XYZ file of C-alpha atoms in Angstrom:
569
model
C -26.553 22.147 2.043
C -28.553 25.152 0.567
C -30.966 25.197 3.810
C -27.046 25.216 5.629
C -25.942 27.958 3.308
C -29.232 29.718 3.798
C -28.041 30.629 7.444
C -25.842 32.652 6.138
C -27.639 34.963 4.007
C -27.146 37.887 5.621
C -23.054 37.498 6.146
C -22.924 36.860 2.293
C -25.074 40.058 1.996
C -22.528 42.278 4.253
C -19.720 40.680 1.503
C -22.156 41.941 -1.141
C -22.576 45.083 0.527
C -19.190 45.183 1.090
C -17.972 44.405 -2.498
C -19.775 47.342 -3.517
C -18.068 50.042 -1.663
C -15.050 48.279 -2.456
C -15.716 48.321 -6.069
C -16.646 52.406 -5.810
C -13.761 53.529 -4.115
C -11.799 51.557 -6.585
C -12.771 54.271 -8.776
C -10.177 56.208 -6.648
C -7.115 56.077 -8.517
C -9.056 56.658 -11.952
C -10.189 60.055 -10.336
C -7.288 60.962 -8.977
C -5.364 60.600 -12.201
C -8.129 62.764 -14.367
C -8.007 65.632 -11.923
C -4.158 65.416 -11.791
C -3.955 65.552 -15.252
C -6.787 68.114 -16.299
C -6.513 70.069 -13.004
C -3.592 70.057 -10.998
C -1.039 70.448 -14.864
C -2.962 73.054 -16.326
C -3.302 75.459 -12.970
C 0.250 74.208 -11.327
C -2.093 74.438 -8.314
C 0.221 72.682 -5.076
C -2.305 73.048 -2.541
C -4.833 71.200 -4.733
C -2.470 68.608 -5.334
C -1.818 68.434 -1.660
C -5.587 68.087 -1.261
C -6.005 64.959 -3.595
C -3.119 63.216 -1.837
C -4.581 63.740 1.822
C -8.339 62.263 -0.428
C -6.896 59.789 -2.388
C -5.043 57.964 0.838
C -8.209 58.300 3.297
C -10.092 56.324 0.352
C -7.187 53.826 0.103
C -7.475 53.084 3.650
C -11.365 53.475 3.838
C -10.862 50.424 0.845
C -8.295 48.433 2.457
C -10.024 48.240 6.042
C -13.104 47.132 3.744
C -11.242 44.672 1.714
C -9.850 43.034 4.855
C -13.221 42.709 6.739
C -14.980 40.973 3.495
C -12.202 38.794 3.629
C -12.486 38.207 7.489
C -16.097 37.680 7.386
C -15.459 34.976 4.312
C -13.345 33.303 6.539
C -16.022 33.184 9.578
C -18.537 32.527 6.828
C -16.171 29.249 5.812
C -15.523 28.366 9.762
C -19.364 28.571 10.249
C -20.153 26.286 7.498
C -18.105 23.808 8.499
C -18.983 23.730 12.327
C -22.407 23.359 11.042
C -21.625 20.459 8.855
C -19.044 18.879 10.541
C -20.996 16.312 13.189
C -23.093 15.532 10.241
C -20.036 14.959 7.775
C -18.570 12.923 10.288
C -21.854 10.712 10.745
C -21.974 10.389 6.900
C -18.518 9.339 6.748
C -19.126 6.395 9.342
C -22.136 5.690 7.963
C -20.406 5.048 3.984
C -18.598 1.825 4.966
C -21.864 0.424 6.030
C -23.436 1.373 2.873
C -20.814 0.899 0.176
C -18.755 -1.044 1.977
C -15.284 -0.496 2.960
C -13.801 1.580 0.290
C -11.049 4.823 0.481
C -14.249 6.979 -0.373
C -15.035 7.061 3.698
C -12.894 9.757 4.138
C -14.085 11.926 0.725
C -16.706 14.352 2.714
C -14.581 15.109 4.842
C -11.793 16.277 2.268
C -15.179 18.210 0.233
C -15.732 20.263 3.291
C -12.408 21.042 4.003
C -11.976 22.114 0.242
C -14.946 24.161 0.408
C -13.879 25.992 3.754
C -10.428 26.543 2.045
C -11.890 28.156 -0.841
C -13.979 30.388 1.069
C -11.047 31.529 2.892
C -8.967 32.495 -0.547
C -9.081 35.108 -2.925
C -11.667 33.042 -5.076
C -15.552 34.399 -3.832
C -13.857 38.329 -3.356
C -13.563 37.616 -7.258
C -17.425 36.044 -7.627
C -18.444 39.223 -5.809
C -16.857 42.065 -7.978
C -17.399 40.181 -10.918
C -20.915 41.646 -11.288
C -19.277 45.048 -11.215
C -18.041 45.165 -14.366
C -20.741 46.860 -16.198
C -19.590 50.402 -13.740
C -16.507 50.343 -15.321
C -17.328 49.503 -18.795
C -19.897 52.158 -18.354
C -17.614 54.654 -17.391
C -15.422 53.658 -20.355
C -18.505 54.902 -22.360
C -19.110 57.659 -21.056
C -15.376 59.107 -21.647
C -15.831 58.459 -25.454
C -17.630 55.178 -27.288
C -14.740 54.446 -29.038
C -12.802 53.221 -25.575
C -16.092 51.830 -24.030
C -15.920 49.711 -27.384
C -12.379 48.758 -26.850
C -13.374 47.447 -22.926
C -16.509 45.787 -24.177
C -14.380 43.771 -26.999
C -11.487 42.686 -23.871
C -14.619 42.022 -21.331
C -16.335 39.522 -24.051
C -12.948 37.609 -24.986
C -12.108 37.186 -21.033
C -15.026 36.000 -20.304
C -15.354 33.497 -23.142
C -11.924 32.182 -21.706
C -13.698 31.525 -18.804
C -16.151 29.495 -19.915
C -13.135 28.010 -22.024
C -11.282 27.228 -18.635
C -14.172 25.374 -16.985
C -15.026 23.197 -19.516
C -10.907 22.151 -20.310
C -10.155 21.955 -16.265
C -13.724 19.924 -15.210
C -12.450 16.845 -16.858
C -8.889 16.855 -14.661
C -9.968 18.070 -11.713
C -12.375 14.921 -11.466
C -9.584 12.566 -12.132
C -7.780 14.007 -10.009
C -10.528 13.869 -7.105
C -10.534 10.022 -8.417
C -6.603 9.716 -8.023
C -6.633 11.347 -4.724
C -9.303 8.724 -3.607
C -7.296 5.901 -4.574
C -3.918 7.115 -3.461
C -6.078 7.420 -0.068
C -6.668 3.931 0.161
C -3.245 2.475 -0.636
C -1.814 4.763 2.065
C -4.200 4.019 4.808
C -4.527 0.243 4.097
C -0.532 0.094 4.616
C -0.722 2.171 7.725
C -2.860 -0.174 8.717
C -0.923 -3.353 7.906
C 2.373 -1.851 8.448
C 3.392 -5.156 10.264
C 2.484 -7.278 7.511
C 4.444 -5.407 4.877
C 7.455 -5.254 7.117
C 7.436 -9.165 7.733
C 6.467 -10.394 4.364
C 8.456 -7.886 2.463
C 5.554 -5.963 0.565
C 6.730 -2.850 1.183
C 8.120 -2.417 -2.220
C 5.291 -3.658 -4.098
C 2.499 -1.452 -2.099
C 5.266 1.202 -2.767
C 5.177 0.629 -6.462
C 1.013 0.367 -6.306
C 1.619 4.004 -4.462
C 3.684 5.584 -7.390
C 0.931 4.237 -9.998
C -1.914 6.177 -8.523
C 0.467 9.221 -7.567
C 2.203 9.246 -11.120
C -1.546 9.636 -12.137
C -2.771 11.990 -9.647
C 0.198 14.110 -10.593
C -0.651 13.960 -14.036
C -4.179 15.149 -13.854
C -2.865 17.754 -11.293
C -0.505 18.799 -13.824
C -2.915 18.773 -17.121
C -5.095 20.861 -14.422
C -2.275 23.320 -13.506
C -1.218 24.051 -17.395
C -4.939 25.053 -18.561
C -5.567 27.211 -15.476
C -1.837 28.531 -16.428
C -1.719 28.727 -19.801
C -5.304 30.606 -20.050
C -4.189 32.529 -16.806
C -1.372 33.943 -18.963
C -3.583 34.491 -22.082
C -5.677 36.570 -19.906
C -3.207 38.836 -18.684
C -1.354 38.745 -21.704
C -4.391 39.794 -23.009
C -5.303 42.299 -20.731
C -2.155 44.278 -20.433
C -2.819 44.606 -24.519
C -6.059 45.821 -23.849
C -4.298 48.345 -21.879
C -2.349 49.556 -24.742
C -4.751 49.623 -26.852
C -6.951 51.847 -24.511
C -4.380 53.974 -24.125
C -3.391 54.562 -27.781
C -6.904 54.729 -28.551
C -7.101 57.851 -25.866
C -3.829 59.616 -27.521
C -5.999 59.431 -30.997
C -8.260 61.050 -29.383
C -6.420 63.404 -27.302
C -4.514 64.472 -30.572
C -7.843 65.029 -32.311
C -8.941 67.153 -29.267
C -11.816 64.468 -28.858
C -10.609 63.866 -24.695
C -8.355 65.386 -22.294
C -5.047 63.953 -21.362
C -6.502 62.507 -18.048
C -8.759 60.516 -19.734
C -5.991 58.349 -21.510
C -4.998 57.204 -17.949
C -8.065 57.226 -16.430
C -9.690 54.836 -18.892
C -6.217 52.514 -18.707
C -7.505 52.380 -15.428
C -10.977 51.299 -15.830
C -10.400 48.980 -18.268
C -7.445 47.173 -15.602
C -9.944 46.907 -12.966
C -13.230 46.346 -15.618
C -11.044 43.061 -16.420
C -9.251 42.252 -13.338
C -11.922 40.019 -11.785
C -12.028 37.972 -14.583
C -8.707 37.140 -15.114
C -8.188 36.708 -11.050
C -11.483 34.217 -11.860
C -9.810 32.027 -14.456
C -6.696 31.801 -11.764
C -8.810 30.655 -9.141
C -11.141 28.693 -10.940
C -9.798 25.296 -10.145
C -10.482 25.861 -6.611
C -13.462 27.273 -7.444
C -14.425 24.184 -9.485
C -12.715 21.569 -6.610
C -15.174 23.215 -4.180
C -18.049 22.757 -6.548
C -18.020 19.216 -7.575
C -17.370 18.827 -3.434
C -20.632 20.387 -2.236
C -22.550 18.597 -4.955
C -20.835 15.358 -3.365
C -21.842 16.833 -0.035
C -25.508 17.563 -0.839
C -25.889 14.022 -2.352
C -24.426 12.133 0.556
C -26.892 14.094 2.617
C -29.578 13.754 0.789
C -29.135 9.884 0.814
C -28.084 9.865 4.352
C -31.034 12.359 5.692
C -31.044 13.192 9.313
C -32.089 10.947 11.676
C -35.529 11.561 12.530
C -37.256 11.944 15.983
C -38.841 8.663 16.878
C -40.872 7.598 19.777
C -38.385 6.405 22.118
C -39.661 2.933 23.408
C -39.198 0.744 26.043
C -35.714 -1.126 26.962
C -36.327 -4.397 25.272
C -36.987 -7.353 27.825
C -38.400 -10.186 26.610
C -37.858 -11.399 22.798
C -35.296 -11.528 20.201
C -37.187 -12.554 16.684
C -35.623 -13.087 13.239
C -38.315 -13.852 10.519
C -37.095 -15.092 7.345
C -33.954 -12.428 7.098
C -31.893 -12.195 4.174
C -28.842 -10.007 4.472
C -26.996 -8.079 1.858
C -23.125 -7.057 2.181
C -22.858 -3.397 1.297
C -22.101 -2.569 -2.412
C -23.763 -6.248 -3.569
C -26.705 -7.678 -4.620
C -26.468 -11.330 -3.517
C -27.685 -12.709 -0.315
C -25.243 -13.974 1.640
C -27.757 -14.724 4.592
C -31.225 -15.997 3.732
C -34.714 -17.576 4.745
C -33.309 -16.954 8.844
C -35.937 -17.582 11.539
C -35.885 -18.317 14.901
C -36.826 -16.717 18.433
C -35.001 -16.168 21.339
C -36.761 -15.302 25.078
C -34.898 -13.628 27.483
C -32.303 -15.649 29.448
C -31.031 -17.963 26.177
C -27.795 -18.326 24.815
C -27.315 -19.020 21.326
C -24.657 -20.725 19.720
C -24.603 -20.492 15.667
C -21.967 -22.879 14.052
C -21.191 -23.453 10.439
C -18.375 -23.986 7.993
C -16.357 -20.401 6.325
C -17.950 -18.322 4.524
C -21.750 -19.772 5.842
C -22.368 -16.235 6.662
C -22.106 -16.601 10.576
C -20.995 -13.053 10.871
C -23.403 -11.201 8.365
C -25.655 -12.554 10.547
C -24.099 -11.021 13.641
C -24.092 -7.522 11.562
C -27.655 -7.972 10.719
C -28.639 -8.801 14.577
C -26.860 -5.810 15.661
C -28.535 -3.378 13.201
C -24.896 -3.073 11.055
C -26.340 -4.472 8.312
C -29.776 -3.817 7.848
C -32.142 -6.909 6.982
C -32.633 -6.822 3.237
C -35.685 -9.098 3.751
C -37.570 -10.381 6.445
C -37.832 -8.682 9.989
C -35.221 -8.804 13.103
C -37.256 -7.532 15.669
C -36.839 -6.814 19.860
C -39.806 -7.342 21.985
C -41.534 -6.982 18.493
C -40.761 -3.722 17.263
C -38.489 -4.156 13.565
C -35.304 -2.772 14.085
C -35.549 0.076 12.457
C -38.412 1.328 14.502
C -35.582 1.801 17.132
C -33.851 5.186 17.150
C -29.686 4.722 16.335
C -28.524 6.046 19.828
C -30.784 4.482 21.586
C -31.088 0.424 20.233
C -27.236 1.101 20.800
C -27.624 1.284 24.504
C -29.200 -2.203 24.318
C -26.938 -3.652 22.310
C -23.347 -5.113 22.920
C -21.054 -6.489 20.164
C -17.574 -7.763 19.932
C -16.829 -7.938 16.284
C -14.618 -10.765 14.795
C -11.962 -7.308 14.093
C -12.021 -5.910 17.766
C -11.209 -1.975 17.274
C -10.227 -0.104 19.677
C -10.008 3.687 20.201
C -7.042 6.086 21.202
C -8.116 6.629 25.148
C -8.160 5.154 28.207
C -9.234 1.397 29.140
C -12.257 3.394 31.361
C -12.866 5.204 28.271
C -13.020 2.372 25.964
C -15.319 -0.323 28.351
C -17.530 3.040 28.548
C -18.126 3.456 24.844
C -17.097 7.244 25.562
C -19.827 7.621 27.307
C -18.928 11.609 28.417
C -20.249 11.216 32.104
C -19.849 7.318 32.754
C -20.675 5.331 36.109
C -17.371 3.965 37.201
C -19.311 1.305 39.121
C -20.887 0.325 35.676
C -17.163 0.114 33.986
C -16.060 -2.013 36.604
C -18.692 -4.187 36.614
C -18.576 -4.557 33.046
C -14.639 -5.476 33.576
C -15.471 -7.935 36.527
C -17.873 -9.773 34.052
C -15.755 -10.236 31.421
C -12.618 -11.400 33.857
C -10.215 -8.565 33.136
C -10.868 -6.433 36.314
C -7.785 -7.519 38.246
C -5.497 -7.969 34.599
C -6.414 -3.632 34.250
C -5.678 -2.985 37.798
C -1.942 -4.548 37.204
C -1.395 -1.965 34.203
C 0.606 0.987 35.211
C -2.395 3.099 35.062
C -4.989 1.202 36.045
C -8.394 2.306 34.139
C -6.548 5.174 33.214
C -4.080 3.130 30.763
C -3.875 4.823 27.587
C -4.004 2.320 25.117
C -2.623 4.009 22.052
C -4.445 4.350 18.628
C -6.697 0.377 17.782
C -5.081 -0.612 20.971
C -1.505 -0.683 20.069
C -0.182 -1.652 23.658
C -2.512 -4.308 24.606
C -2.012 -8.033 23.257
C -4.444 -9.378 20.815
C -5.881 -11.160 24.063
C -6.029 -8.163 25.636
C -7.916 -6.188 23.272
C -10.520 -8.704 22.807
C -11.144 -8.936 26.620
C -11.542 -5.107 26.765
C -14.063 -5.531 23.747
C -16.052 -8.060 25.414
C -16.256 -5.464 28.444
C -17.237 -2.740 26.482
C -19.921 -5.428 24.952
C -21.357 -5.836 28.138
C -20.871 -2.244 29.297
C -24.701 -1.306 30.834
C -25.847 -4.470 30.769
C -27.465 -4.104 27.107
C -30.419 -6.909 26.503
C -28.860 -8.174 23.634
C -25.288 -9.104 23.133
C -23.903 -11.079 20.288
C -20.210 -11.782 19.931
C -18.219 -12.927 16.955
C -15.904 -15.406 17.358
C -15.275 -14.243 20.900
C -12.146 -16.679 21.876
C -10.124 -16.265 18.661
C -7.302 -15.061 20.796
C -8.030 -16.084 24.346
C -6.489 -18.817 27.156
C -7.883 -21.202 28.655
C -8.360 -18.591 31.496
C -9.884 -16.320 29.040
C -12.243 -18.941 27.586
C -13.476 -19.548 31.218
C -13.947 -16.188 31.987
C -15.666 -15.721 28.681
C -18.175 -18.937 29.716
C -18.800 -17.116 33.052
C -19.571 -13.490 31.043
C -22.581 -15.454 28.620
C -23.889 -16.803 32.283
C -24.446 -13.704 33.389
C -25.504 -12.122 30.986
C -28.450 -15.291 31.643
C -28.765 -14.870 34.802
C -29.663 -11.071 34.389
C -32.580 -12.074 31.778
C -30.600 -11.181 28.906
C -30.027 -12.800 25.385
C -26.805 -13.909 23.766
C -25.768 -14.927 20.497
C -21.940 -16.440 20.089
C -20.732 -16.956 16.440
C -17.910 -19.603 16.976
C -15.492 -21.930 15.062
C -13.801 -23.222 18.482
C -16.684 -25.704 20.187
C -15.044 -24.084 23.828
C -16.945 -20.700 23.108
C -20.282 -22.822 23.219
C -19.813 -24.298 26.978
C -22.635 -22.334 28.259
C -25.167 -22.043 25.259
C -28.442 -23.848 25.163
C -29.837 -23.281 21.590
C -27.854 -23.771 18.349
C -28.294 -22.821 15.131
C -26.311 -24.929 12.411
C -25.465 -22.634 8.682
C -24.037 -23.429 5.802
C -24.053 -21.943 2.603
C -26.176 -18.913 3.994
C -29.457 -20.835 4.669
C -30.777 -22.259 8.223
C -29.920 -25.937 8.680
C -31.325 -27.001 11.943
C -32.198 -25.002 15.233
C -33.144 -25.914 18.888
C -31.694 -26.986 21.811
C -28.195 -27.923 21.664
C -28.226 -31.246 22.818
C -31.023 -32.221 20.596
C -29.328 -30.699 17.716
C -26.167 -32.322 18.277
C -27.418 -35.985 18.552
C -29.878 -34.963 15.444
C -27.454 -33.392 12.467
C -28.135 -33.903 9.541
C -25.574 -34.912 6.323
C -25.581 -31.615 5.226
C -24.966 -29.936 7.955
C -21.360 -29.605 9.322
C -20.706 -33.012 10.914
C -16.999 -32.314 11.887
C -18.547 -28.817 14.214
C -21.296 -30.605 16.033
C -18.910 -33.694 16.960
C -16.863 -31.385 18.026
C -19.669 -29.434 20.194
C -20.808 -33.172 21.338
C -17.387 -33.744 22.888
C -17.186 -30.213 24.689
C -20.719 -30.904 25.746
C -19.428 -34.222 27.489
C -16.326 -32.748 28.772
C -18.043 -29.845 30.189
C -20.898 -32.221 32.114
């Protein structure tokens, strides 16, 4: 983030630069008022009057063009930052769910940068900047007569220890409130997600109740939040608007005791406003201020614990060998192993079938093949290199996977099969379609390829949408493809055409791995691995592990894959 902000350095040094005149000409008015009073009275002089006017407005607009471009360049300054950061706040954000497992939190960077770009764009860092200007007018204060420098000084010290007052009563707040927001986050997207489920089974009302918990709370630390800022907000101007007074019935004193001129007792109310102003404008904006804080520390740790991907010797397309030696896997967020002491070896052309009672772990072990989850212990490796040796974007090209969840995107079919792929083959998409049996199903949509789906594939069966996500599984003909329970929602002339997709995905020398509960899925695999409870119960060829299970394994599955065998021969 600082290396980010760093690229700025010499827009936040215009601002400076900027602040600076800004502050000077502010000294405008205070002029204006002193020679008014000392000069223009005294000599009834209209042509000098005349003059200051025609002065006094070319500085106001000299200060207002000023005042707008610091502004304007704040805003670019906000826009920049986040076109910098936004590709790699979106890549943190996919990655969290993967790391800390499927929590509201996902979407959290992307609300810090948009807070941080909002506050850059407000009247909050204008503030920051003339802050350190407050010493000019305090020194001008001075230099009319000590005893209204004094006066300033006292006003300057109390505002500023209300500051310091404000951020340490609104820090506590404006984290629960960051908290709140994340959990009212996940209670709304979790029901727009299962909006069919609440609507059949009634839930509506007690998700809705769940809702006006967190909001109630949110609201609450919003509002404790809103009356510091407030309340101290008031104090300050309550306090400065005294300070006023005091200034300038301290400059009649002094007037009447011939110790200042009469233009002094305005001129000084008018230092002192604008000595103080920043502050008080500070304590109005410093919950934004102190949002946008706590979000770019967020930011900067999420980056720092998801660094940038690093430039890696590109290697070979894998060809030959898919090895697993003694894996354990992880879930995100957890410490127990919910896959362990895995090994096995497949050569190119096999077809694996891995078979086990719920909750055995058959899909961690899918993540963990596909790089999802990353091997806590042990090695998955591709033509030996350890997965991690393999750059993201490019083990992705060699990889296909239909999750047990198929999710698809708002697009077109094309789109989808492609894995928006911005200049795809159409040859490649169609071949993709062709192998997994749904080339002639898309060319009886109304569009064709073109079909827009809708958002997770709204308008497509369940069928459907699996079909699609075995195409865009074997979209490019990756070397490895492993698919989760891949006939959850198919026909029988889905299941066939799912059978013919793992034999070609043989034929072309690749390797597949099929996680299945229905023995139908396993028609054209020749290896099997058996799981339960996590651990590796038998492996080999699937005839040989069929006739040889063993009691603990699951006896009901393999009959089961023994009696599709026969039916199949």
């Amino acid at each position: 983030m600082a290396a980010c902000l760093a690229h700025f350095r010499r827009a936040f040094l215009a601002v400076a630069g900027f602040s600076g005149l800004i502050n000077v000409l502010m000294l405008s008015g205070s002029v204006f008022m002193l020679q008014v009073y000392d000069r223009v009275l005294p000599s009834r002089s209209v042509p000098t009057l005349v003059a200051l006017i025609l002065l006094i407005a070319i500085l106001y607009l000299f200060q207002c063009a000023l005042d707008a471009i610091r502004g304007r360049v704040l805003a670019r300054i906000g826009s920049g930052l986040d076109e910098r950061l936004s590709e790699r706040t979106y890549r943190v954000m996919s990655q969290l769910p993967l790391a800390r497992g499927r929590s509201g939190e996902a979407m959290q960077p992307v609300r810090d940068l948009d807070q941080i770009g909002s506050f850059l764009a407000s009247g909050g860092p204008p503030t920051l900047f003339d802050l350190p200007w407050m010493p000019l007018y305090l020194g001008l204060c001075f230099a009319f007569h000590p005893w209204l420098g004094l006066a300033a000084l006292i006003g300057a010290i109390l505002l500023l220890a209300l500051t310091v007052f404000t951020e340490k009563m609104v820090r506590r707040p404006a984290t629960e409130m960051s908290g709140y927001a994340g959990t009212r986050s996940n209670i709304a997207l979790a029901s727009i997600r299962n909006a069919e489920v609440l609507e059949a089974m009634g839930m509506r009302s007690t998700l809705a109740s769940r809702w006006s918990e967190a909001n109630s709370k949110y609201r609450q630390a919003q509002m404790r939040a809103s009356d510091v800022t407030g309340s101290l907000g008031a104090l300050s101007r309550g306090l400065r608007m005294l300070l006023q007074s005091v200034v300038l019935a301290i400059g009649a004193y002094l007037v009447i005791g011939q110790e200042a001129t009469p233009g002094i007792i305005i001129a000084s109310s008018i230092l002192t406003a604008r000595a103080l102003a920043p502050v008080e404008l500070a304590i109005a904006h410093w919950k934004n201020f102190l949002a946008a804080r706590q979000g770019w520390h967020r930011l900067n740790e999420l980056f720092t614990q998801f660094p940038a991907a690093e430039d890696r010797l590109q290697l070979p397309p894998p060809r030959t060998e898919l090895s697993v030696e003694g894996a354990g896997v992880v879930p995100p967020g957890e410490r127990r192993y919910v896959v362990q002491d895995i090994a096995f070896s497949l050569s190119a052309g096999s077809a694996l079938g891995v078979i086990g009672p719920s909750a055995s772990g058959k899909s961690s072990l899918a993540r963990a093949l596909v790089g999802v989850w990353p091997a806590a212990r042990g090695k998955i490796r591709l033509d030996g290199a350890a997965m991690e040796q393999w750059p993201a974007e490019a083990l992705g090209r060699h990889i296909g996977y239909l999750p047990q969840d198929v999710e698809l995107f708002a697009g077109t079919i094309a789109q989808n099969i492609a894995r928006f792929d911005p200049s795809p083959d159409p040859a490649t998409i169609i071949a993709a379609a062709k192998t997994a049996g749904m080339h002639e199903m898309i060319l009886r949509l109304p569009g064709g390829y073109q079909t827009e789906i809708g958002e997770g594939g709204a308008s497509l069966s369940a069928g459907q949408r699996q079909r699609i996500g075995l195409a865009r599984a074997l979209y490019g003909d990756p070397f490895l493809v492993v698919l989760d329970e891949p006939n959850s929602n198919l026909d029988a002339g889905g299941e066939q055409a799912l059978t013919q997709a793992i034999l070609a995905v043989k034929q072309r020398h690749g390797v597949v791995v099929v996680i299945a509960h229905r023995p139908s899925a396993l028609a054209a695999v020749d290896l099997l691995l058996v799981l339960e409870s996590g651990r590796q119960h038998a492996f080999g060829a699937r005839d040989l592990v069929v006739r040889g299970a063993i009691p603990s394994a699951p006896v009901g599955t393999l009959q089961a894959v023994a009696s599709e065998g026969k039916a199949s021969g």
